[in-house]
Coordinates of C-alpha atoms in Angstrom, one line a residue:
X1 CA -184.0 -30.6 -78.9
X2 CA -183.7 -33.8 -76.7
X3 CA -180.3 -34.7 -75.4
X4 CA -179.0 -37.8 -77.1
X5 CA -178.1 -40.6 -74.9
X6 CA -175.3 -41.4 -77.0
X7 CA -173.2 -40.0 -79.9
X8 CA -170.3 -40.9 -82.3
X9 CA -168.1 -38.2 -81.3
X10 CA -168.3 -35.9 -78.0
X11 CA -166.4 -32.8 -78.5
X12 CA -165.5 -30.8 -75.3
X13 CA -165.3 -27.1 -75.7
X14 CA -167.0 -24.7 -78.6
X15 CA -164.0 -22.7 -79.3
X16 CA -162.4 -22.9 -82.8
X17 CA -160.9 -26.3 -82.6
X18 CA -164.1 -28.0 -81.4
X19 CA -166.2 -26.1 -83.7
X20 CA -164.0 -27.0 -86.9
X21 CA -163.9 -30.6 -85.8
X22 CA -167.7 -30.8 -85.7
X23 CA -167.9 -28.7 -89.0
X24 CA -165.5 -31.0 -91.0
X25 CA -167.4 -34.1 -89.6
X26 CA -170.6 -32.7 -91.2
X27 CA -173.3 -35.3 -91.3
X28 CA -170.8 -38.4 -91.6
X29 CA -170.7 -39.0 -87.8
X30 CA -173.4 -37.9 -85.0
X31 CA -171.2 -35.5 -83.0
X32 CA -172.3 -33.1 -80.2
X33 CA -170.2 -30.0 -79.1
X34 CA -170.5 -29.2 -75.5
X35 CA -169.4 -25.6 -74.6
X36 CA -169.8 -24.1 -71.0
X37 CA -170.3 -20.5 -72.0
X38 CA -173.5 -19.1 -73.2
X39 CA -172.0 -18.4 -76.7
X40 CA -169.6 -19.9 -79.0
X41 CA -165.9 -19.2 -79.4
X42 CA -163.9 -19.7 -76.1
X43 CA -160.9 -17.4 -76.1
X44 CA -161.7 -16.4 -79.9
X45 CA -164.9 -14.8 -78.7
X46 CA -165.6 -11.2 -77.8
X47 CA -167.3 -9.2 -74.9
X48 CA -169.6 -6.3 -75.5
X49 CA -169.7 -3.4 -72.8
X50 CA -170.8 0.0 -72.9
X51 CA -170.6 0.2 -76.7
X52 CA -167.1 -1.4 -77.0
X53 CA -166.4 -4.9 -78.2
X54 CA -163.5 -6.5 -76.5
X55 CA -161.5 -9.5 -77.3
X56 CA -159.6 -12.0 -75.2
X57 CA -156.2 -9.8 -75.9
X58 CA -155.3 -9.7 -79.7
X59 CA -157.1 -12.2 -81.9
X60 CA -155.8 -11.7 -85.5
X61 CA -156.0 -13.9 -88.6
X62 CA -152.6 -15.0 -89.9
X63 CA -153.5 -16.8 -93.2
X64 CA -150.8 -18.9 -94.7
X65 CA -152.5 -22.4 -95.5
X66 CA -154.4 -22.3 -98.9
X67 CA -157.3 -24.4 -97.4
X68 CA -157.3 -22.6 -94.1
X69 CA -157.6 -19.3 -96.0
X70 CA -160.3 -20.3 -98.3
X71 CA -162.2 -21.6 -95.4
X72 CA -161.9 -18.7 -93.3
X73 CA -162.6 -16.3 -95.8
X74 CA -165.7 -18.1 -97.0
X75 CA -167.1 -18.3 -93.5
X76 CA -166.6 -14.5 -93.1
X77 CA -168.3 -13.8 -96.4
X78 CA -166.5 -10.4 -96.9
X79 CA -166.8 -9.3 -93.3
X80 CA -162.9 -9.2 -93.0
X81 CA -160.2 -6.2 -93.5
X82 CA -156.5 -6.7 -94.6
X83 CA -153.8 -4.9 -92.5
X84 CA -150.1 -4.5 -92.6
X85 CA -148.6 -4.8 -89.3
X86 CA -147.7 -1.7 -87.4
X87 CA -146.0 -3.1 -84.4
X88 CA -143.3 -1.2 -82.2
X89 CA -141.2 -1.7 -79.1
X90 CA -140.7 0.7 -76.4
X91 CA -137.2 0.9 -74.5
X92 CA -135.0 3.5 -73.6
X93 CA -137.9 6.1 -73.8
X94 CA -138.7 5.8 -77.2
X95 CA -140.6 3.5 -79.6
X96 CA -138.7 1.4 -82.3
X97 CA -139.9 -0.9 -85.2
X98 CA -140.4 -4.5 -84.6
X99 CA -138.6 -6.7 -84.6
X100 CA -136.1 -5.2 -82.4
X101 CA -133.2 -7.4 -83.6
X102 CA -133.5 -5.8 -86.9
X103 CA -134.6 -2.3 -85.9
X104 CA -132.4 -0.6 -83.3
X105 CA -132.3 2.7 -85.5
X106 CA -133.7 5.4 -83.1
X107 CA -132.2 3.9 -79.9
X108 CA -129.2 5.7 -78.1
X109 CA -126.0 5.3 -80.0
X110 CA -124.3 3.1 -77.3
X111 CA -127.2 0.7 -77.6
X112 CA -127.2 0.5 -81.3
X113 CA -123.4 -0.2 -81.2
X114 CA -123.8 -2.6 -78.6
X115 CA -126.8 -4.6 -80.5
X116 CA -125.4 -4.6 -83.8
X117 CA -121.6 -5.3 -82.9
X118 CA -122.2 -8.1 -80.8
X119 CA -124.5 -9.5 -83.3
X120 CA -121.7 -9.4 -85.9
X121 CA -119.2 -10.7 -83.6
X122 CA -121.3 -14.1 -83.0
X123 CA -121.5 -14.4 -86.9
X124 CA -117.7 -13.9 -87.3
X125 CA -117.0 -16.4 -84.5
X126 CA -119.4 -18.7 -86.1
X127 CA -121.5 -19.5 -83.0
X128 CA -124.6 -21.7 -83.5
X129 CA -126.6 -23.0 -80.9
X130 CA -126.0 -26.5 -80.0
X131 CA -128.8 -29.1 -80.4
X132 CA -131.0 -29.1 -77.3
X133 CA -129.8 -25.6 -76.3
X134 CA -131.9 -23.9 -73.8
X135 CA -133.9 -20.8 -74.9
X136 CA -131.5 -18.6 -73.1
X137 CA -128.2 -20.1 -74.9
X138 CA -130.1 -20.1 -78.3
X139 CA -130.9 -16.5 -77.8
X140 CA -127.4 -15.7 -76.9
X141 CA -125.8 -17.5 -79.9
X142 CA -128.1 -16.4 -82.3
X143 CA -128.7 -12.6 -81.7
X144 CA -125.6 -11.8 -79.5
X145 CA -125.4 -10.4 -75.8
X146 CA -126.3 -6.8 -76.6
X147 CA -129.7 -7.6 -78.3
X148 CA -130.4 -10.3 -75.6
X149 CA -129.6 -7.7 -72.7
X150 CA -131.8 -5.0 -74.3
X151 CA -134.9 -7.0 -75.4
X152 CA -134.8 -10.8 -75.6
X153 CA -134.0 -11.4 -72.2
X154 CA -136.0 -8.8 -70.3
X155 CA -139.2 -9.4 -72.4
X156 CA -139.3 -13.1 -72.4
X157 CA -138.6 -13.0 -68.6
X158 CA -141.5 -10.7 -68.2
X159 CA -143.7 -12.8 -70.5
X160 CA -142.6 -16.3 -69.0
X161 CA -142.0 -15.4 -65.6
X162 CA -139.1 -17.9 -65.1
X163 CA -135.5 -18.4 -65.8
X164 CA -135.0 -18.7 -69.6
X165 CA -132.5 -21.4 -69.0
X166 CA -135.6 -23.7 -68.3
X167 CA -137.2 -23.1 -71.6
X168 CA -136.6 -24.9 -74.8
X169 CA -136.7 -23.9 -78.2
X170 CA -139.4 -26.0 -79.4
X171 CA -142.1 -23.2 -79.8
X172 CA -140.0 -20.2 -81.1
X173 CA -139.1 -21.4 -84.7
X174 CA -141.6 -19.4 -86.8
X175 CA -142.5 -16.8 -84.0
X176 CA -139.1 -15.2 -83.6
X177 CA -137.5 -13.7 -86.8
X178 CA -133.9 -14.2 -87.6
X179 CA -132.5 -11.5 -89.5
X180 CA -129.4 -11.6 -91.7
X181 CA -126.1 -9.4 -90.9
X182 CA -127.2 -7.3 -93.6
X183 CA -130.6 -6.7 -92.2
X184 CA -129.3 -6.0 -88.7
X185 CA -126.9 -3.6 -90.0
X186 CA -129.3 -1.8 -92.3
X187 CA -131.8 -1.6 -89.2
X188 CA -129.3 0.0 -87.1
X189 CA -128.3 2.7 -89.6
X190 CA -131.6 3.3 -91.3
X191 CA -135.4 3.3 -90.5
X192 CA -135.9 0.2 -92.5
X193 CA -139.7 -0.6 -93.3
X194 CA -139.1 -4.2 -94.2
X195 CA -141.5 -6.9 -93.0
X196 CA -140.5 -9.7 -90.9
X197 CA -142.3 -12.6 -89.3
X198 CA -145.3 -14.5 -89.7
X199 CA -147.7 -12.0 -88.5
X200 CA -146.4 -9.0 -90.9
X201 CA -149.9 -9.1 -92.7
X202 CA -153.1 -10.2 -90.9
X203 CA -156.8 -10.1 -91.3
X204 CA -159.7 -8.9 -88.9
X205 CA -163.4 -8.9 -89.2
X206 CA -164.8 -5.4 -90.1
X207 CA -167.8 -6.1 -87.9
X208 CA -168.3 -8.3 -84.7
X209 CA -164.8 -8.5 -83.2
X210 CA -163.1 -11.7 -83.0
X211 CA -166.3 -13.4 -82.3
X212 CA -167.4 -13.2 -85.9
X213 CA -165.3 -16.0 -86.8
X214 CA -166.6 -18.4 -84.2
X215 CA -170.2 -17.5 -85.0
X216 CA -169.9 -18.1 -88.6
X217 CA -168.4 -21.5 -87.8
X218 CA -170.9 -22.5 -85.3
X219 CA -174.0 -21.6 -87.6
X220 CA -172.6 -24.5 -89.7
X221 CA -172.5 -27.0 -86.7
X222 CA -175.5 -29.3 -86.2
X223 CA -175.4 -29.9 -82.4
X224 CA -173.9 -27.4 -80.5
X225 CA -175.2 -27.0 -76.8
X226 CA -174.2 -23.9 -75.0
X227 CA -174.1 -23.6 -71.0
X228 CA -172.9 -27.1 -71.0
X229 CA -170.0 -27.4 -68.6
X230 CA -168.3 -30.7 -68.7
X231 CA -168.2 -32.1 -65.2
X232 CA -166.6 -35.6 -65.2
X233 CA -165.3 -37.8 -67.9
X234 CA -164.9 -41.6 -67.3
X235 CA -162.7 -42.7 -70.1
X236 CA -163.1 -46.2 -69.6
X237 CA -167.0 -46.4 -69.6
X238 CA -166.7 -43.6 -72.4
X239 CA -169.5 -41.5 -70.4
X240 CA -169.3 -37.7 -69.8
X241 CA -171.5 -35.8 -67.2
X242 CA -172.2 -32.4 -68.5
X243 CA -174.2 -29.7 -66.8
X244 CA -177.6 -29.5 -68.2
X245 CA -177.3 -32.6 -70.4
X246 CA -176.7 -35.3 -67.8
X247 CA -174.6 -38.3 -68.8
X248 CA -173.6 -38.8 -72.6
X249 CA -172.2 -41.7 -73.9
X250 CA -169.7 -41.5 -76.6
X251 CA -167.6 -43.7 -79.1
X252 CA -164.9 -41.3 -79.6
X253 CA -163.9 -38.1 -77.4
X254 CA -162.4 -34.8 -78.7
X255 CA -161.2 -32.5 -76.1
X256 CA -160.3 -28.9 -76.8
X257 CA -160.1 -27.8 -73.1
X258 CA -156.8 -27.2 -71.4
X259 CA -155.0 -30.4 -71.1
X260 CA -154.3 -30.0 -67.6
X261 CA -157.9 -29.0 -66.9
X262 CA -159.2 -32.0 -68.9
X263 CA -157.0 -34.5 -66.9
X264 CA -158.4 -33.2 -63.6
X265 CA -161.9 -34.0 -64.9
X266 CA -160.9 -37.5 -66.4
X267 CA -160.8 -40.7 -64.7
X268 CA -159.3 -43.3 -64.5
X269 CA -155.8 -42.3 -65.3
X270 CA -152.6 -44.6 -64.7
X271 CA -150.0 -43.2 -62.4
X272 CA -147.8 -42.4 -65.5
X273 CA -150.4 -40.0 -66.8
X274 CA -151.0 -38.5 -63.4
X275 CA -147.4 -37.9 -63.1
X276 CA -147.3 -36.3 -66.5
X277 CA -150.1 -34.0 -65.7
X278 CA -148.3 -32.7 -62.6
X279 CA -145.3 -31.5 -65.0
X280 CA -147.5 -29.5 -67.2
X281 CA -147.1 -25.6 -66.8
X282 CA -148.9 -22.6 -67.9
X283 CA -148.7 -18.9 -67.7
X284 CA -152.0 -16.6 -66.8
X285 CA -152.6 -13.3 -68.4
X286 CA -154.5 -10.7 -67.1
X287 CA -155.9 -8.4 -69.9
X288 CA -157.1 -5.0 -69.1
X289 CA -159.5 -3.2 -71.7
X290 CA -160.0 0.3 -71.7
X291 CA -162.3 2.4 -73.6
X292 CA -160.9 5.9 -74.1
X293 CA -162.9 9.1 -75.1
X294 CA -160.3 10.0 -77.7
X295 CA -160.0 8.8 -81.4
X296 CA -156.9 7.0 -82.8
X297 CA -154.5 7.5 -79.8
X298 CA -152.0 5.8 -81.9
X299 CA -151.5 4.2 -85.3
X300 CA -149.9 1.2 -84.1
X301 CA -151.5 -1.9 -83.8
X302 CA -149.6 -3.3 -80.7
X303 CA -146.2 -2.5 -79.0
X304 CA -144.0 -4.6 -76.9
X305 CA -142.5 -3.3 -73.5
X306 CA -139.6 -5.2 -72.3
X307 CA -138.3 -3.0 -69.5
X308 CA -139.5 -3.6 -65.8
X309 CA -140.6 -0.3 -65.2
X310 CA -143.8 -1.4 -66.9
X311 CA -146.1 -4.0 -65.5
X312 CA -147.5 -4.9 -68.7
X313 CA -145.5 -6.8 -71.8
X314 CA -147.7 -5.9 -74.4
X315 CA -150.3 -3.2 -75.4
X316 CA -152.8 -3.2 -78.5
X317 CA -155.1 -1.1 -80.0
X318 CA -158.0 -3.2 -81.0
X319 CA -160.0 -0.3 -82.7
X320 CA -157.1 0.1 -85.0
X321 CA -158.2 -3.5 -86.3
X322 CA -161.7 -2.5 -87.0
X323 CA -163.2 1.0 -85.8
X324 CA -166.6 -0.7 -85.3
X325 CA -165.4 -2.2 -82.1
X326 CA -165.4 1.0 -80.4
X327 CA -167.8 4.1 -80.6
X328 CA -167.1 7.0 -83.0
X329 CA -164.4 9.4 -81.5
X330 CA -163.1 6.4 -79.0
X331 CA -160.3 4.1 -78.7
X332 CA -160.1 0.5 -77.4
X333 CA -156.9 -0.5 -75.8
X334 CA -155.9 -4.0 -74.4
X335 CA -153.1 -4.3 -71.9
X336 CA -151.4 -7.7 -71.1
X337 CA -149.8 -8.6 -67.9
X338 CA -148.4 -12.0 -67.3
X339 CA -148.4 -13.9 -63.9
X340 CA -147.7 -17.5 -62.8
X341 CA -151.1 -18.9 -62.1
X342 CA -150.2 -19.6 -58.4
X343 CA -149.1 -15.7 -58.0
X344 CA -151.5 -13.7 -56.1
X345 CA -152.9 -10.7 -57.9
X346 CA -154.7 -7.5 -57.0
X347 CA -156.5 -6.0 -60.0
X348 CA -156.8 -2.7 -58.5
X349 CA -152.9 -2.4 -58.0
X350 CA -152.1 -3.8 -61.5
X351 CA -154.7 -1.3 -63.0
X352 CA -152.9 1.8 -61.3
X353 CA -149.7 0.4 -62.6
X354 CA -151.0 -0.1 -66.0
X355 CA -152.4 3.6 -66.2
X356 CA -149.3 5.1 -64.9
X357 CA -147.1 3.2 -67.2
X358 CA -149.4 4.2 -70.2
X359 CA -149.1 7.9 -69.2
X360 CA -145.5 7.9 -68.7
X361 CA -145.0 6.7 -72.4
X362 CA -147.4 9.5 -73.5
X363 CA -150.0 7.1 -75.2
X364 CA -152.5 8.3 -72.4
X365 CA -152.7 11.8 -71.6
X366 CA -153.8 13.1 -68.1
X367 CA -156.9 14.6 -69.6
X368 CA -158.2 11.4 -71.2
X369 CA -161.4 10.1 -70.1
X370 CA -161.9 6.5 -69.5
X371 CA -165.5 5.5 -70.8
X372 CA -165.1 1.9 -69.6
X373 CA -162.8 -0.8 -68.5
X374 CA -163.1 -4.7 -68.4
X375 CA -160.7 -7.2 -67.1
X376 CA -160.6 -10.6 -68.6
X377 CA -158.4 -13.0 -66.7
X378 CA -157.0 -15.7 -69.1
X379 CA -156.1 -18.6 -66.7
X380 CA -154.4 -20.6 -69.3
X381 CA -152.9 -18.0 -72.0
X382 CA -149.7 -19.7 -72.9
X383 CA -148.3 -23.1 -72.2
X384 CA -144.8 -23.2 -71.0
X385 CA -142.4 -25.1 -73.0
X386 CA -139.8 -26.3 -70.6
X387 CA -137.9 -29.5 -70.7
X388 CA -140.7 -31.5 -69.1
X389 CA -143.2 -30.6 -71.6
X390 CA -142.6 -32.8 -74.8
X391 CA -142.1 -35.9 -72.6
X392 CA -145.4 -35.2 -70.6
X393 CA -147.4 -34.3 -73.4
X394 CA -146.5 -37.6 -75.3
X395 CA -147.1 -39.7 -72.3
X396 CA -150.6 -38.1 -71.9
X397 CA -151.5 -38.3 -75.8
X398 CA -150.4 -41.9 -76.0
X399 CA -152.8 -42.9 -73.4
X400 CA -155.7 -40.7 -74.6
X401 CA -155.2 -42.6 -78.2
X402 CA -155.4 -45.9 -76.3
X403 CA -159.1 -45.0 -74.9
X404 CA -160.5 -43.6 -77.8
X405 CA -159.7 -39.8 -77.1
X406 CA -158.0 -36.9 -78.8
X407 CA -156.7 -33.6 -77.4
X408 CA -156.5 -30.9 -80.1
X409 CA -155.9 -27.1 -80.5
X410 CA -153.8 -24.6 -78.8
X411 CA -154.8 -25.8 -75.2
X412 CA -155.8 -29.3 -75.9
X413 CA -152.6 -29.8 -77.7
X414 CA -150.8 -27.9 -75.2
X415 CA -149.0 -25.9 -77.6
X416 CA -148.4 -22.3 -79.1
X417 CA -150.4 -21.7 -82.3
X418 CA -152.6 -19.3 -83.8
X419 CA -156.2 -19.4 -85.0
X420 CA -155.8 -20.8 -88.5
X421 CA -153.7 -23.5 -87.2
X422 CA -156.4 -24.4 -84.6
X423 CA -159.0 -24.7 -87.3
X424 CA -156.9 -26.8 -89.1
X425 CA -156.2 -29.1 -86.0
X426 CA -160.1 -29.7 -86.2
X427 CA -160.0 -30.6 -89.8
X428 CA -157.0 -32.8 -89.4
X429 CA -159.0 -34.6 -86.3
X430 CA -162.2 -34.8 -88.1
X431 CA -160.3 -36.7 -91.0
X432 CA -158.8 -39.1 -88.5
X433 CA -162.1 -39.8 -87.0
X434 CA -163.5 -40.4 -90.4
X435 CA -160.6 -42.8 -91.3
X436 CA -159.4 -40.4 -94.2
X437 CA -155.8 -39.6 -92.5
X438 CA -155.6 -36.4 -94.7
X439 CA -156.3 -38.1 -98.0
X440 CA -158.6 -35.6 -98.8
X441 CA -160.6 -32.7 -96.9
X442 CA -163.1 -33.8 -94.6
X443 CA -165.4 -31.1 -95.9
X444 CA -165.0 -28.4 -98.5
X445 CA -165.1 -24.7 -97.2
X446 CA -168.7 -24.4 -97.9
X447 CA -172.1 -25.8 -96.5
X448 CA -175.6 -25.2 -95.6
X449 CA -176.3 -22.8 -92.6
X450 CA -178.1 -24.1 -89.6
X451 CA -179.4 -22.2 -86.6
X452 CA -177.1 -21.4 -84.1
X453 CA -178.4 -23.1 -80.8

């Protein structure tokens, strides 16, 4: 297919946000999606190795929006399984149920007493986090010192790699369950099985790993170019230089690349935007995937590890989402290790520490044979919600809007979100581009299949 000299909408990135934007634009505007990899999906994709299919850490479908649910299920066409979450926390030498704040049963008695008593004390004192409180203050006032000391503080320090007093609470609303006093006490005295949180239930493709969803969406996108890395964007002239395509002129631009990476490619930028870009912070994750020659090592879907003695903060069992991602009689495990982007990392050292940690918990046995391993470094895994983020993002987005550009999705929008929300970001962006502003869906969740390019 010849490269168009110009398009109505140029979309940078063929992950879920970019693909969704193009899908919802349909034929109404001429769009082109430029994706640097040789397959669509971005971080929602999967990598095959030695009979295993590994995702970029756990990518699960949490379907809460009626339109999003209808669209995603129609795209997967029955290729989807439903699960009730089995998630645990490992601390004090044992596994307890998630979330920690509502499930201290099974921990040492002194820990149970400390967590529940100090939670109730806060409630009796009527403590409430003040407006604008840091994440550290919010946790302490919301959960009490015991829960914070035994889980909230060590876990989040391990994930975010910075003082929690530097973080805001803008990200955590739906992601951190806030149990009632009755639920906290029940979870201290009983092995309660009540579900908490937005991810208590999830779906996952039966076949094809996480890659199945972007593949299904990409098959409905008319002009997707793979192996097309964006090299430079002139926001003033509205020209992008794209590897393999050359110069592409556009009327409107949609960016889904990490916002800081995109700004490093874009010119010209006013001083205020350059200063805002310098205030954007991210966390990198090193994802070690293991294929183990033992079936169903654990019934868990994933587990959290707050203690310093473990190098990882979370471990998941992808083959418990769908057995088809691993050979018969084998288990696939993903291990997540957080680092600041500027930190030097030795993968060999991290691997040794990760394997030692898994063996110390009993999840791996000394006799277990590793069939394969795969490191997937994720340079931009989480955006940091510090006191600079909101102002910096606002400054950038105002400027981009003034030059006919949108930046959307988890990383383009510089936020914390999940896959359904990313797809809905694309829908909303398409509606703006079409002038609908949400008055009706840009496209209903069906449509003709076109070849995946």
